[in-house]
mmCIF file with all atom_site columns, C-alpha atoms in Angstrom:
data_model
loop_
_atom_site.group_PDB
_atom_site.id
_atom_site.type_symbol
_atom_site.label_atom_id
_atom_site.label_alt_id
_atom_site.label_comp_id
_atom_site.label_asym_id
_atom_site.label_entity_id
_atom_site.label_seq_id
_atom_site.pdbx_PDB_ins_code
_atom_site.Cartn_x
_atom_site.Cartn_y
_atom_site.Cartn_z
_atom_site.occupancy
_atom_site.B_iso_or_equiv
_atom_site.pdbx_formal_charge
_atom_site.auth_seq_id
_atom_site.auth_comp_id
_atom_site.auth_asym_id
_atom_site.auth_atom_id
_atom_site.pdbx_PDB_model_num
ATOM 1   C CA . UNK A 1 1   ? 125.551 109.124 115.331 1.00 0.00 ? 953  UNK A CA 1
ATOM 2   C CA . UNK A 1 2   ? 122.327 107.006 114.767 1.00 0.00 ? 954  UNK A CA 1
ATOM 3   C CA . UNK A 1 3   ? 122.526 103.277 115.352 1.00 0.00 ? 955  UNK A CA 1
ATOM 4   C CA . UNK A 1 4   ? 120.850 102.763 111.598 1.00 0.00 ? 956  UNK A CA 1
ATOM 5   C CA . UNK A 1 5   ? 121.687 105.219 109.035 1.00 0.00 ? 957  UNK A CA 1
ATOM 6   C CA . UNK A 1 6   ? 119.489 105.185 105.946 1.00 0.00 ? 958  UNK A CA 1
ATOM 7   C CA . UNK A 1 7   ? 119.449 107.849 102.998 1.00 0.00 ? 959  UNK A CA 1
ATOM 8   C CA . UNK A 1 8   ? 116.419 109.526 102.821 1.00 0.00 ? 960  UNK A CA 1
ATOM 9   C CA . UNK A 1 9   ? 116.494 110.042 98.968  1.00 0.00 ? 961  UNK A CA 1
ATOM 10  C CA . UNK A 1 10  ? 113.873 110.776 97.116  1.00 0.00 ? 962  UNK A CA 1
ATOM 11  C CA . UNK A 1 11  ? 114.658 107.946 94.626  1.00 0.00 ? 963  UNK A CA 1
ATOM 12  C CA . UNK A 1 12  ? 113.264 108.545 91.436  1.00 0.00 ? 964  UNK A CA 1
ATOM 13  C CA . UNK A 1 13  ? 113.639 105.522 88.417  1.00 0.00 ? 965  UNK A CA 1
ATOM 14  C CA . UNK A 1 14  ? 111.775 104.347 85.508  1.00 0.00 ? 966  UNK A CA 1
ATOM 15  C CA . UNK A 1 15  ? 109.405 101.401 85.662  1.00 0.00 ? 967  UNK A CA 1
ATOM 16  C CA . UNK A 1 16  ? 111.440 98.264  85.223  1.00 0.00 ? 968  UNK A CA 1
ATOM 17  C CA . UNK A 1 17  ? 114.297 99.311  86.591  1.00 0.00 ? 969  UNK A CA 1
ATOM 18  C CA . UNK A 1 18  ? 116.474 97.650  89.088  1.00 0.00 ? 970  UNK A CA 1
ATOM 19  C CA . UNK A 1 19  ? 116.274 99.417  92.939  1.00 0.00 ? 971  UNK A CA 1
ATOM 20  C CA . UNK A 1 20  ? 118.979 98.969  95.495  1.00 0.00 ? 972  UNK A CA 1
ATOM 21  C CA . UNK A 1 21  ? 118.059 100.517 98.823  1.00 0.00 ? 973  UNK A CA 1
ATOM 22  C CA . UNK A 1 22  ? 120.429 100.381 101.625 1.00 0.00 ? 974  UNK A CA 1
ATOM 23  C CA . UNK A 1 23  ? 121.088 101.011 105.103 1.00 0.00 ? 975  UNK A CA 1
ATOM 24  C CA . UNK A 1 24  ? 124.304 100.932 107.481 1.00 0.00 ? 976  UNK A CA 1
ATOM 25  C CA . UNK A 1 25  ? 124.447 100.191 111.203 1.00 0.00 ? 977  UNK A CA 1
ATOM 26  C CA . UNK A 1 26  ? 126.595 100.258 114.261 1.00 0.00 ? 978  UNK A CA 1
ATOM 27  C CA . UNK A 1 27  ? 125.090 97.971  116.746 1.00 0.00 ? 979  UNK A CA 1
ATOM 28  C CA . UNK A 1 28  ? 126.550 94.720  116.661 1.00 0.00 ? 980  UNK A CA 1
ATOM 29  C CA . UNK A 1 29  ? 123.662 92.884  118.701 1.00 0.00 ? 981  UNK A CA 1
ATOM 30  C CA . UNK A 1 30  ? 121.628 93.304  115.930 1.00 0.00 ? 982  UNK A CA 1
ATOM 31  C CA . UNK A 1 31  ? 120.623 89.928  114.144 1.00 0.00 ? 983  UNK A CA 1
ATOM 32  C CA . UNK A 1 32  ? 117.256 90.624  113.020 1.00 0.00 ? 984  UNK A CA 1
ATOM 33  C CA . UNK A 1 33  ? 116.606 92.459  109.917 1.00 0.00 ? 985  UNK A CA 1
ATOM 34  C CA . UNK A 1 34  ? 113.376 93.886  108.236 1.00 0.00 ? 986  UNK A CA 1
ATOM 35  C CA . UNK A 1 35  ? 112.147 96.076  105.787 1.00 0.00 ? 987  UNK A CA 1
ATOM 36  C CA . UNK A 1 36  ? 109.011 97.854  106.024 1.00 0.00 ? 988  UNK A CA 1
ATOM 37  C CA . UNK A 1 37  ? 107.025 99.330  103.252 1.00 0.00 ? 989  UNK A CA 1
ATOM 38  C CA . UNK A 1 38  ? 104.642 102.632 103.800 1.00 0.00 ? 990  UNK A CA 1
ATOM 39  C CA . UNK A 1 39  ? 102.529 103.749 101.218 1.00 0.00 ? 991  UNK A CA 1
ATOM 40  C CA . UNK A 1 40  ? 101.337 107.140 101.237 1.00 0.00 ? 992  UNK A CA 1
ATOM 41  C CA . UNK A 1 41  ? 99.239  108.287 104.461 1.00 0.00 ? 993  UNK A CA 1
ATOM 42  C CA . UNK A 1 42  ? 99.134  104.656 105.673 1.00 0.00 ? 994  UNK A CA 1
ATOM 43  C CA . UNK A 1 43  ? 101.145 102.722 108.249 1.00 0.00 ? 995  UNK A CA 1
ATOM 44  C CA . UNK A 1 44  ? 104.405 100.927 107.809 1.00 0.00 ? 996  UNK A CA 1
ATOM 45  C CA . UNK A 1 45  ? 103.754 97.038  106.757 1.00 0.00 ? 997  UNK A CA 1
ATOM 46  C CA . UNK A 1 46  ? 106.470 94.368  107.119 1.00 0.00 ? 998  UNK A CA 1
ATOM 47  C CA . UNK A 1 47  ? 107.493 93.725  103.692 1.00 0.00 ? 999  UNK A CA 1
ATOM 48  C CA . UNK A 1 48  ? 111.000 91.144  104.283 1.00 0.00 ? 1000 UNK A CA 1
ATOM 49  C CA . UNK A 1 49  ? 112.527 89.854  107.490 1.00 0.00 ? 1001 UNK A CA 1
ATOM 50  C CA . UNK A 1 50  ? 115.824 88.430  107.580 1.00 0.00 ? 1002 UNK A CA 1
ATOM 51  C CA . UNK A 1 51  ? 117.714 86.361  110.385 1.00 0.00 ? 1003 UNK A CA 1
ATOM 52  C CA . UNK A 1 52  ? 121.622 87.241  111.027 1.00 0.00 ? 1004 UNK A CA 1
ATOM 53  C CA . UNK A 1 53  ? 123.790 87.088  107.658 1.00 0.00 ? 1005 UNK A CA 1
ATOM 54  C CA . UNK A 1 54  ? 122.728 86.245  103.800 1.00 0.00 ? 1006 UNK A CA 1
ATOM 55  C CA . UNK A 1 55  ? 120.162 86.322  101.157 1.00 0.00 ? 1007 UNK A CA 1
ATOM 56  C CA . UNK A 1 56  ? 116.180 86.117  101.184 1.00 0.00 ? 1008 UNK A CA 1
ATOM 57  C CA . UNK A 1 57  ? 114.217 86.102  98.012  1.00 0.00 ? 1009 UNK A CA 1
ATOM 58  C CA . UNK A 1 58  ? 110.501 86.785  97.977  1.00 0.00 ? 1010 UNK A CA 1
ATOM 59  C CA . UNK A 1 59  ? 109.421 87.412  94.344  1.00 0.00 ? 1011 UNK A CA 1
ATOM 60  C CA . UNK A 1 60  ? 110.596 90.646  92.676  1.00 0.00 ? 1012 UNK A CA 1
ATOM 61  C CA . UNK A 1 61  ? 112.386 91.293  96.097  1.00 0.00 ? 1013 UNK A CA 1
ATOM 62  C CA . UNK A 1 62  ? 115.521 90.503  97.694  1.00 0.00 ? 1014 UNK A CA 1
ATOM 63  C CA . UNK A 1 63  ? 117.058 91.325  101.274 1.00 0.00 ? 1015 UNK A CA 1
ATOM 64  C CA . UNK A 1 64  ? 120.604 90.951  101.975 1.00 0.00 ? 1016 UNK A CA 1
ATOM 65  C CA . UNK A 1 65  ? 122.873 91.251  105.358 1.00 0.00 ? 1017 UNK A CA 1
ATOM 66  C CA . UNK A 1 66  ? 126.476 91.887  105.627 1.00 0.00 ? 1018 UNK A CA 1
ATOM 67  C CA . UNK A 1 67  ? 126.871 91.609  109.212 1.00 0.00 ? 1019 UNK A CA 1
ATOM 68  C CA . UNK A 1 68  ? 130.745 91.853  108.580 1.00 0.00 ? 1020 UNK A CA 1
ATOM 69  C CA . UNK A 1 69  ? 130.206 95.086  106.799 1.00 0.00 ? 1021 UNK A CA 1
ATOM 70  C CA . UNK A 1 70  ? 127.027 96.359  108.881 1.00 0.00 ? 1022 UNK A CA 1
ATOM 71  C CA . UNK A 1 71  ? 125.359 96.694  105.475 1.00 0.00 ? 1023 UNK A CA 1
ATOM 72  C CA . UNK A 1 72  ? 122.096 95.791  104.706 1.00 0.00 ? 1024 UNK A CA 1
ATOM 73  C CA . UNK A 1 73  ? 120.324 96.125  101.507 1.00 0.00 ? 1025 UNK A CA 1
ATOM 74  C CA . UNK A 1 74  ? 117.076 95.609  99.726  1.00 0.00 ? 1026 UNK A CA 1
ATOM 75  C CA . UNK A 1 75  ? 116.638 95.174  95.745  1.00 0.00 ? 1027 UNK A CA 1
ATOM 76  C CA . UNK A 1 76  ? 113.729 95.470  93.996  1.00 0.00 ? 1028 UNK A CA 1
ATOM 77  C CA . UNK A 1 77  ? 113.783 93.727  90.358  1.00 0.00 ? 1029 UNK A CA 1
ATOM 78  C CA . UNK A 1 78  ? 111.349 94.739  87.599  1.00 0.00 ? 1030 UNK A CA 1
ATOM 79  C CA . UNK A 1 79  ? 109.681 97.866  89.485  1.00 0.00 ? 1031 UNK A CA 1
ATOM 80  C CA . UNK A 1 80  ? 106.454 98.481  89.160  1.00 0.00 ? 1032 UNK A CA 1
ATOM 81  C CA . UNK A 1 81  ? 104.823 101.950 89.806  1.00 0.00 ? 1033 UNK A CA 1
ATOM 82  C CA . UNK A 1 82  ? 102.480 100.109 92.788  1.00 0.00 ? 1034 UNK A CA 1
ATOM 83  C CA . UNK A 1 83  ? 106.331 99.951  94.283  1.00 0.00 ? 1035 UNK A CA 1
ATOM 84  C CA . UNK A 1 84  ? 106.322 103.586 94.895  1.00 0.00 ? 1036 UNK A CA 1
ATOM 85  C CA . UNK A 1 85  ? 106.769 104.276 98.830  1.00 0.00 ? 1037 UNK A CA 1
ATOM 86  C CA . UNK A 1 86  ? 108.519 104.719 101.430 1.00 0.00 ? 1038 UNK A CA 1
ATOM 87  C CA . UNK A 1 87  ? 110.783 102.109 102.654 1.00 0.00 ? 1039 UNK A CA 1
ATOM 88  C CA . UNK A 1 88  ? 112.092 101.763 106.039 1.00 0.00 ? 1040 UNK A CA 1
ATOM 89  C CA . UNK A 1 89  ? 114.823 99.415  107.451 1.00 0.00 ? 1041 UNK A CA 1
ATOM 90  C CA . UNK A 1 90  ? 114.609 98.080  110.805 1.00 0.00 ? 1042 UNK A CA 1
ATOM 91  C CA . UNK A 1 91  ? 116.334 96.006  112.901 1.00 0.00 ? 1043 UNK A CA 1
ATOM 92  C CA . UNK A 1 92  ? 116.497 94.554  116.327 1.00 0.00 ? 1044 UNK A CA 1
ATOM 93  C CA . UNK A 1 93  ? 118.985 92.319  119.016 1.00 0.00 ? 1045 UNK A CA 1
ATOM 94  C CA . UNK A 1 94  ? 117.012 89.594  120.343 1.00 0.00 ? 1046 UNK A CA 1
ATOM 95  C CA . UNK A 1 95  ? 113.916 91.116  123.081 1.00 0.00 ? 1047 UNK A CA 1
ATOM 96  C CA . UNK A 1 96  ? 115.238 94.732  122.255 1.00 0.00 ? 1048 UNK A CA 1
ATOM 97  C CA . UNK A 1 97  ? 113.240 97.456  120.566 1.00 0.00 ? 1049 UNK A CA 1
ATOM 98  C CA . UNK A 1 98  ? 113.293 97.454  117.062 1.00 0.00 ? 1050 UNK A CA 1
ATOM 99  C CA . UNK A 1 99  ? 115.184 100.150 115.378 1.00 0.00 ? 1051 UNK A CA 1
ATOM 100 C CA . UNK A 1 100 ? 114.273 102.018 112.426 1.00 0.00 ? 1052 UNK A CA 1
ATOM 101 C CA . UNK A 1 101 ? 116.001 103.614 109.744 1.00 0.00 ? 1053 UNK A CA 1
ATOM 102 C CA . UNK A 1 102 ? 114.800 107.235 108.381 1.00 0.00 ? 1054 UNK A CA 1
ATOM 103 C CA . UNK A 1 103 ? 113.071 105.846 105.349 1.00 0.00 ? 1055 UNK A CA 1
ATOM 104 C CA . UNK A 1 104 ? 113.815 106.043 101.762 1.00 0.00 ? 1056 UNK A CA 1
ATOM 105 C CA . UNK A 1 105 ? 110.881 107.743 99.551  1.00 0.00 ? 1057 UNK A CA 1
ATOM 106 C CA . UNK A 1 106 ? 111.076 105.439 95.893  1.00 0.00 ? 1058 UNK A CA 1
ATOM 107 C CA . UNK A 1 107 ? 109.128 106.624 93.097  1.00 0.00 ? 1059 UNK A CA 1
ATOM 108 C CA . UNK A 1 108 ? 108.509 104.494 90.219  1.00 0.00 ? 1060 UNK A CA 1
ATOM 109 C CA . UNK A 1 109 ? 107.702 106.298 86.816  1.00 0.00 ? 1061 UNK A CA 1
ATOM 110 C CA . UNK A 1 110 ? 105.543 104.622 84.056  1.00 0.00 ? 1062 UNK A CA 1
ATOM 111 C CA . UNK B 2 1   ? 90.578  91.306  112.751 1.00 0.00 ? 662  UNK B CA 1
ATOM 112 C CA . UNK B 2 2   ? 90.353  94.868  111.990 1.00 0.00 ? 663  UNK B CA 1
ATOM 113 C CA . UNK B 2 3   ? 93.950  95.591  112.594 1.00 0.00 ? 664  UNK B CA 1
ATOM 114 C CA . UNK B 2 4   ? 95.148  98.367  114.989 1.00 0.00 ? 665  UNK B CA 1
ATOM 115 C CA . UNK B 2 5   ? 92.712  101.265 115.136 1.00 0.00 ? 666  UNK B CA 1
ATOM 116 C CA . UNK B 2 6   ? 93.289  104.595 115.639 1.00 0.00 ? 667  UNK B CA 1
ATOM 117 C CA . UNK B 2 7   ? 91.212  107.930 116.246 1.00 0.00 ? 668  UNK B CA 1
ATOM 118 C CA . UNK B 2 8   ? 90.878  110.053 115.133 1.00 0.00 ? 669  UNK B CA 1
ATOM 119 C CA . UNK B 2 9   ? 92.838  110.154 111.870 1.00 0.00 ? 670  UNK B CA 1
ATOM 120 C CA . UNK B 2 10  ? 93.173  113.898 111.547 1.00 0.00 ? 671  UNK B CA 1
ATOM 121 C CA . UNK B 2 11  ? 93.731  116.670 114.618 1.00 0.00 ? 672  UNK B CA 1
ATOM 122 C CA . UNK B 2 12  ? 94.370  120.193 114.176 1.00 0.00 ? 673  UNK B CA 1
ATOM 123 C CA . UNK B 2 13  ? 94.493  122.044 117.087 1.00 0.00 ? 674  UNK B CA 1
ATOM 124 C CA . UNK B 2 14  ? 96.090  125.571 118.713 1.00 0.00 ? 675  UNK B CA 1
ATOM 125 C CA . UNK B 2 15  ? 98.838  125.598 120.595 1.00 0.00 ? 676  UNK B CA 1
ATOM 126 C CA . UNK B 2 16  ? 98.610  125.131 124.515 1.00 0.00 ? 677  UNK B CA 1
ATOM 127 C CA . UNK B 2 17  ? 95.493  122.869 124.259 1.00 0.00 ? 678  UNK B CA 1
ATOM 128 C CA . UNK B 2 18  ? 95.428  119.052 125.118 1.00 0.00 ? 679  UNK B CA 1
ATOM 129 C CA . UNK B 2 19  ? 95.674  116.694 122.676 1.00 0.00 ? 680  UNK B CA 1
ATOM 130 C CA . UNK B 2 20  ? 94.545  112.955 123.031 1.00 0.00 ? 681  UNK B CA 1
ATOM 131 C CA . UNK B 2 21  ? 95.236  110.418 120.796 1.00 0.00 ? 682  UNK B CA 1
ATOM 132 C CA . UNK B 2 22  ? 93.319  106.762 120.898 1.00 0.00 ? 683  UNK B CA 1
ATOM 133 C CA . UNK B 2 23  ? 94.301  103.305 120.002 1.00 0.00 ? 684  UNK B CA 1
ATOM 134 C CA . UNK B 2 24  ? 92.866  99.968  119.789 1.00 0.00 ? 685  UNK B CA 1
ATOM 135 C CA . UNK B 2 25  ? 95.613  97.291  119.583 1.00 0.00 ? 686  UNK B CA 1
ATOM 136 C CA . UNK B 2 26  ? 95.080  93.931  118.024 1.00 0.00 ? 687  UNK B CA 1
ATOM 137 C CA . UNK B 2 27  ? 93.480  91.240  120.154 1.00 0.00 ? 688  UNK B CA 1
ATOM 138 C CA . UNK B 2 28  ? 95.857  88.749  121.750 1.00 0.00 ? 689  UNK B CA 1
ATOM 139 C CA . UNK B 2 29  ? 98.989  91.208  121.314 1.00 0.00 ? 690  UNK B CA 1
ATOM 140 C CA . UNK B 2 30  ? 100.839 91.785  124.183 1.00 0.00 ? 691  UNK B CA 1
ATOM 141 C CA . UNK B 2 31  ? 102.615 94.714  123.308 1.00 0.00 ? 692  UNK B CA 1
ATOM 142 C CA . UNK B 2 32  ? 101.742 98.095  122.365 1.00 0.00 ? 693  UNK B CA 1
ATOM 143 C CA . UNK B 2 33  ? 103.895 100.976 120.656 1.00 0.00 ? 694  UNK B CA 1
ATOM 144 C CA . UNK B 2 34  ? 103.703 104.399 119.915 1.00 0.00 ? 695  UNK B CA 1
ATOM 145 C CA . UNK B 2 35  ? 105.731 106.470 117.460 1.00 0.00 ? 696  UNK B CA 1
ATOM 146 C CA . UNK B 2 36  ? 105.814 109.754 115.914 1.00 0.00 ? 697  UNK B CA 1
ATOM 147 C CA . UNK B 2 37  ? 106.882 110.267 112.177 1.00 0.00 ? 698  UNK B CA 1
ATOM 148 C CA . UNK B 2 38  ? 108.275 113.437 110.842 1.00 0.00 ? 699  UNK B CA 1
ATOM 149 C CA . UNK B 2 39  ? 110.206 114.115 107.295 1.00 0.00 ? 700  UNK B CA 1
ATOM 150 C CA . UNK B 2 40  ? 113.080 115.145 109.658 1.00 0.00 ? 701  UNK B CA 1
ATOM 151 C CA . UNK B 2 41  ? 113.480 112.842 112.255 1.00 0.00 ? 702  UNK B CA 1
ATOM 152 C CA . UNK B 2 42  ? 111.758 109.644 110.641 1.00 0.00 ? 703  UNK B CA 1
ATOM 153 C CA . UNK B 2 43  ? 109.885 106.820 112.803 1.00 0.00 ? 704  UNK B CA 1
ATOM 154 C CA . UNK B 2 44  ? 110.766 107.493 116.478 1.00 0.00 ? 705  UNK B CA 1
ATOM 155 C CA . UNK B 2 45  ? 109.962 105.443 119.269 1.00 0.00 ? 706  UNK B CA 1
ATOM 156 C CA . UNK B 2 46  ? 108.120 107.033 122.293 1.00 0.00 ? 707  UNK B CA 1
ATOM 157 C CA . UNK B 2 47  ? 107.090 104.521 124.598 1.00 0.00 ? 708  UNK B CA 1
ATOM 158 C CA . UNK B 2 48  ? 105.808 100.669 124.515 1.00 0.00 ? 709  UNK B CA 1
ATOM 159 C CA . UNK B 2 49  ? 104.121 98.532  126.923 1.00 0.00 ? 710  UNK B CA 1
ATOM 160 C CA . UNK B 2 50  ? 104.040 94.951  127.674 1.00 0.00 ? 711  UNK B CA 1
ATOM 161 C CA . UNK B 2 51  ? 100.705 93.530  129.271 1.00 0.00 ? 712  UNK B CA 1
ATOM 162 C CA . UNK B 2 52  ? 99.452  97.232  129.834 1.00 0.00 ? 713  UNK B CA 1
ATOM 163 C CA . UNK B 2 53  ? 102.428 98.113  131.605 1.00 0.00 ? 714  UNK B CA 1
ATOM 164 C CA . UNK B 2 54  ? 104.669 100.637 130.705 1.00 0.00 ? 715  UNK B CA 1
ATOM 165 C CA . UNK B 2 55  ? 108.372 99.181  129.552 1.00 0.00 ? 716  UNK B CA 1
ATOM 166 C CA . UNK B 2 56  ? 110.417 101.908 128.297 1.00 0.00 ? 717  UNK B CA 1
ATOM 167 C CA . UNK B 2 57  ? 109.547 105.587 127.802 1.00 0.00 ? 718  UNK B CA 1
ATOM 168 C CA . UNK B 2 58  ? 112.795 106.925 127.057 1.00 0.00 ? 719  UNK B CA 1
ATOM 169 C CA . UNK B 2 59  ? 111.824 108.345 123.312 1.00 0.00 ? 720  UNK B CA 1
ATOM 170 C CA . UNK B 2 60  ? 108.771 110.583 125.143 1.00 0.00 ? 721  UNK B CA 1
ATOM 171 C CA . UNK B 2 61  ? 110.104 113.906 124.497 1.00 0.00 ? 722  UNK B CA 1
ATOM 172 C CA . UNK B 2 62  ? 109.225 115.847 127.315 1.00 0.00 ? 723  UNK B CA 1
ATOM 173 C CA . UNK B 2 63  ? 106.572 115.765 130.589 1.00 0.00 ? 724  UNK B CA 1
ATOM 174 C CA . UNK B 2 64  ? 104.103 117.315 128.258 1.00 0.00 ? 725  UNK B CA 1
ATOM 175 C CA . UNK B 2 65  ? 103.716 113.679 126.905 1.00 0.00 ? 726  UNK B CA 1
ATOM 176 C CA . UNK B 2 66  ? 102.152 110.869 128.728 1.00 0.00 ? 727  UNK B CA 1
ATOM 177 C CA . UNK B 2 67  ? 100.733 107.506 127.722 1.00 0.00 ? 728  UNK B CA 1
ATOM 178 C CA . UNK B 2 68  ? 98.256  105.484 129.515 1.00 0.00 ? 729  UNK B CA 1
ATOM 179 C CA . UNK B 2 69  ? 96.902  101.788 128.874 1.00 0.00 ? 730  UNK B CA 1
ATOM 180 C CA . UNK B 2 70  ? 94.283  100.936 131.364 1.00 0.00 ? 731  UNK B CA 1
ATOM 181 C CA . UNK B 2 71  ? 93.685  97.688  129.914 1.00 0.00 ? 732  UNK B CA 1
ATOM 182 C CA . UNK B 2 72  ? 94.630  95.602  126.955 1.00 0.00 ? 733  UNK B CA 1
ATOM 183 C CA . UNK B 2 73  ? 92.679  96.941  124.497 1.00 0.00 ? 734  UNK B CA 1
ATOM 184 C CA . UNK B 2 74  ? 93.200  100.587 124.908 1.00 0.00 ? 735  UNK B CA 1
ATOM 185 C CA . UNK B 2 75  ? 95.838  103.177 124.923 1.00 0.00 ? 736  UNK B CA 1
ATOM 186 C CA . UNK B 2 76  ? 96.027  106.731 124.901 1.00 0.00 ? 737  UNK B CA 1
ATOM 187 C CA . UNK B 2 77  ? 98.546  109.750 123.997 1.00 0.00 ? 738  UNK B CA 1
ATOM 188 C CA . UNK B 2 78  ? 98.506  112.626 125.622 1.00 0.00 ? 739  UNK B CA 1
ATOM 189 C CA . UNK B 2 79  ? 100.110 115.682 125.169 1.00 0.00 ? 740  UNK B CA 1
ATOM 190 C CA . UNK B 2 80  ? 99.322  119.033 127.045 1.00 0.00 ? 741  UNK B CA 1
ATOM 191 C CA . UNK B 2 81  ? 100.099 121.639 126.343 1.00 0.00 ? 742  UNK B CA 1
ATOM 192 C CA . UNK B 2 82  ? 100.762 121.130 122.944 1.00 0.00 ? 743  UNK B CA 1
ATOM 193 C CA . UNK B 2 83  ? 103.273 122.777 120.673 1.00 0.00 ? 744  UNK B CA 1
ATOM 194 C CA . UNK B 2 84  ? 103.589 123.590 117.107 1.00 0.00 ? 745  UNK B CA 1
ATOM 195 C CA . UNK B 2 85  ? 106.969 121.503 116.878 1.00 0.00 ? 746  UNK B CA 1
ATOM 196 C CA . UNK B 2 86  ? 104.383 118.369 118.429 1.00 0.00 ? 747  UNK B CA 1
ATOM 197 C CA . UNK B 2 87  ? 102.936 118.381 114.663 1.00 0.00 ? 748  UNK B CA 1
ATOM 198 C CA . UNK B 2 88  ? 103.538 115.018 113.254 1.00 0.00 ? 749  UNK B CA 1
ATOM 199 C CA . UNK B 2 89  ? 101.990 111.533 112.293 1.00 0.00 ? 750  UNK B CA 1
ATOM 200 C CA . UNK B 2 90  ? 101.387 109.324 115.779 1.00 0.00 ? 751  UNK B CA 1
ATOM 201 C CA . UNK B 2 91  ? 101.338 105.951 114.699 1.00 0.00 ? 752  UNK B CA 1
ATOM 202 C CA . UNK B 2 92  ? 100.442 103.091 117.594 1.00 0.00 ? 753  UNK B CA 1
ATOM 203 C CA . UNK B 2 93  ? 101.338 99.533  116.659 1.00 0.00 ? 754  UNK B CA 1
ATOM 204 C CA . UNK B 2 94  ? 100.881 95.877  118.324 1.00 0.00 ? 755  UNK B CA 1
ATOM 205 C CA . UNK B 2 95  ? 103.071 92.821  118.531 1.00 0.00 ? 756  UNK B CA 1
ATOM 206 C CA . UNK B 2 96  ? 102.679 89.531  119.828 1.00 0.00 ? 757  UNK B CA 1
ATOM 207 C CA . UNK B 2 97  ? 106.486 89.378  121.221 1.00 0.00 ? 758  UNK B CA 1
ATOM 208 C CA . UNK B 2 98  ? 108.821 92.238  121.723 1.00 0.00 ? 759  UNK B CA 1
ATOM 209 C CA . UNK B 2 99  ? 112.384 92.727  119.925 1.00 0.00 ? 760  UNK B CA 1
ATOM 210 C CA . UNK B 2 100 ? 112.410 91.645  116.285 1.00 0.00 ? 761  UNK B CA 1
ATOM 211 C CA . UNK B 2 101 ? 108.474 90.443  116.022 1.00 0.00 ? 762  UNK B CA 1
ATOM 212 C CA . UNK B 2 102 ? 106.130 91.661  113.094 1.00 0.00 ? 763  UNK B CA 1
ATOM 213 C CA . UNK B 2 103 ? 104.886 94.788  114.294 1.00 0.00 ? 764  UNK B CA 1
ATOM 214 C CA . UNK B 2 104 ? 101.423 95.853  112.812 1.00 0.00 ? 765  UNK B CA 1
ATOM 215 C CA . UNK B 2 105 ? 100.699 99.695  112.739 1.00 0.00 ? 766  UNK B CA 1
ATOM 216 C CA . UNK B 2 106 ? 97.645  101.285 112.716 1.00 0.00 ? 767  UNK B CA 1
ATOM 217 C CA . UNK B 2 107 ? 96.763  104.241 109.984 1.00 0.00 ? 768  UNK B CA 1
ATOM 218 C CA . UNK B 2 108 ? 98.301  106.876 112.134 1.00 0.00 ? 769  UNK B CA 1
ATOM 219 C CA . UNK B 2 109 ? 96.848  110.281 113.541 1.00 0.00 ? 770  UNK B CA 1
ATOM 220 C CA . UNK B 2 110 ? 98.021  113.220 111.654 1.00 0.00 ? 771  UNK B CA 1
ATOM 221 C CA . UNK B 2 111 ? 98.270  116.088 114.141 1.00 0.00 ? 772  UNK B CA 1
ATOM 222 C CA . UNK B 2 112 ? 98.639  119.713 113.421 1.00 0.00 ? 773  UNK B CA 1
ATOM 223 C CA . UNK B 2 113 ? 99.066  122.350 116.018 1.00 0.00 ? 774  UNK B CA 1
ATOM 224 C CA . UNK B 2 114 ? 98.749  125.807 114.964 1.00 0.00 ? 775  UNK B CA 1
#
């Protein structure tokens, strides 16, 4: 079993839809949770960063962490074609190395 | 700062040839990471350095892979001999701290081994 599981998709939704991306994990030591966004033929870039449980909102993006269920989510409201990318969850426990999910390829159709 | 710089951007080679990928991290970043990305396996950490010293190379798939960091501004990942299954996008990333600190990725090197 992988430490971090993420459905690779692909996921295709119409413009304006609410998108939900999810990851599950098995390591209870994880405390830091991130979402990276990767556009085609580019390197990943940090999108959202959350420590421990709870929600964090940044514009149209909301990151949720449920440590009791070992489950994290990224919600995108009012999705735009420019949101089309691969989204990778990532997590770490303190000074341990970052562990990435496989990434979900998302397409927003105009 | 120009960000993480990688070269070459694309590399096509024949099986059995030596391949060298290069990376210049962001100045002042003490950590450097080499990743490999494929459709099947996603983003895999191969090796990372702290202050030019290799810390964890458990992700290096075989002895055919080696990485060096002779100074704070330069690192190489070498594959010798290369095989078709090494075809992937190789990313270099750097960060100030380890673990949960933000990693800044380069544009990647797309390697094709024929």
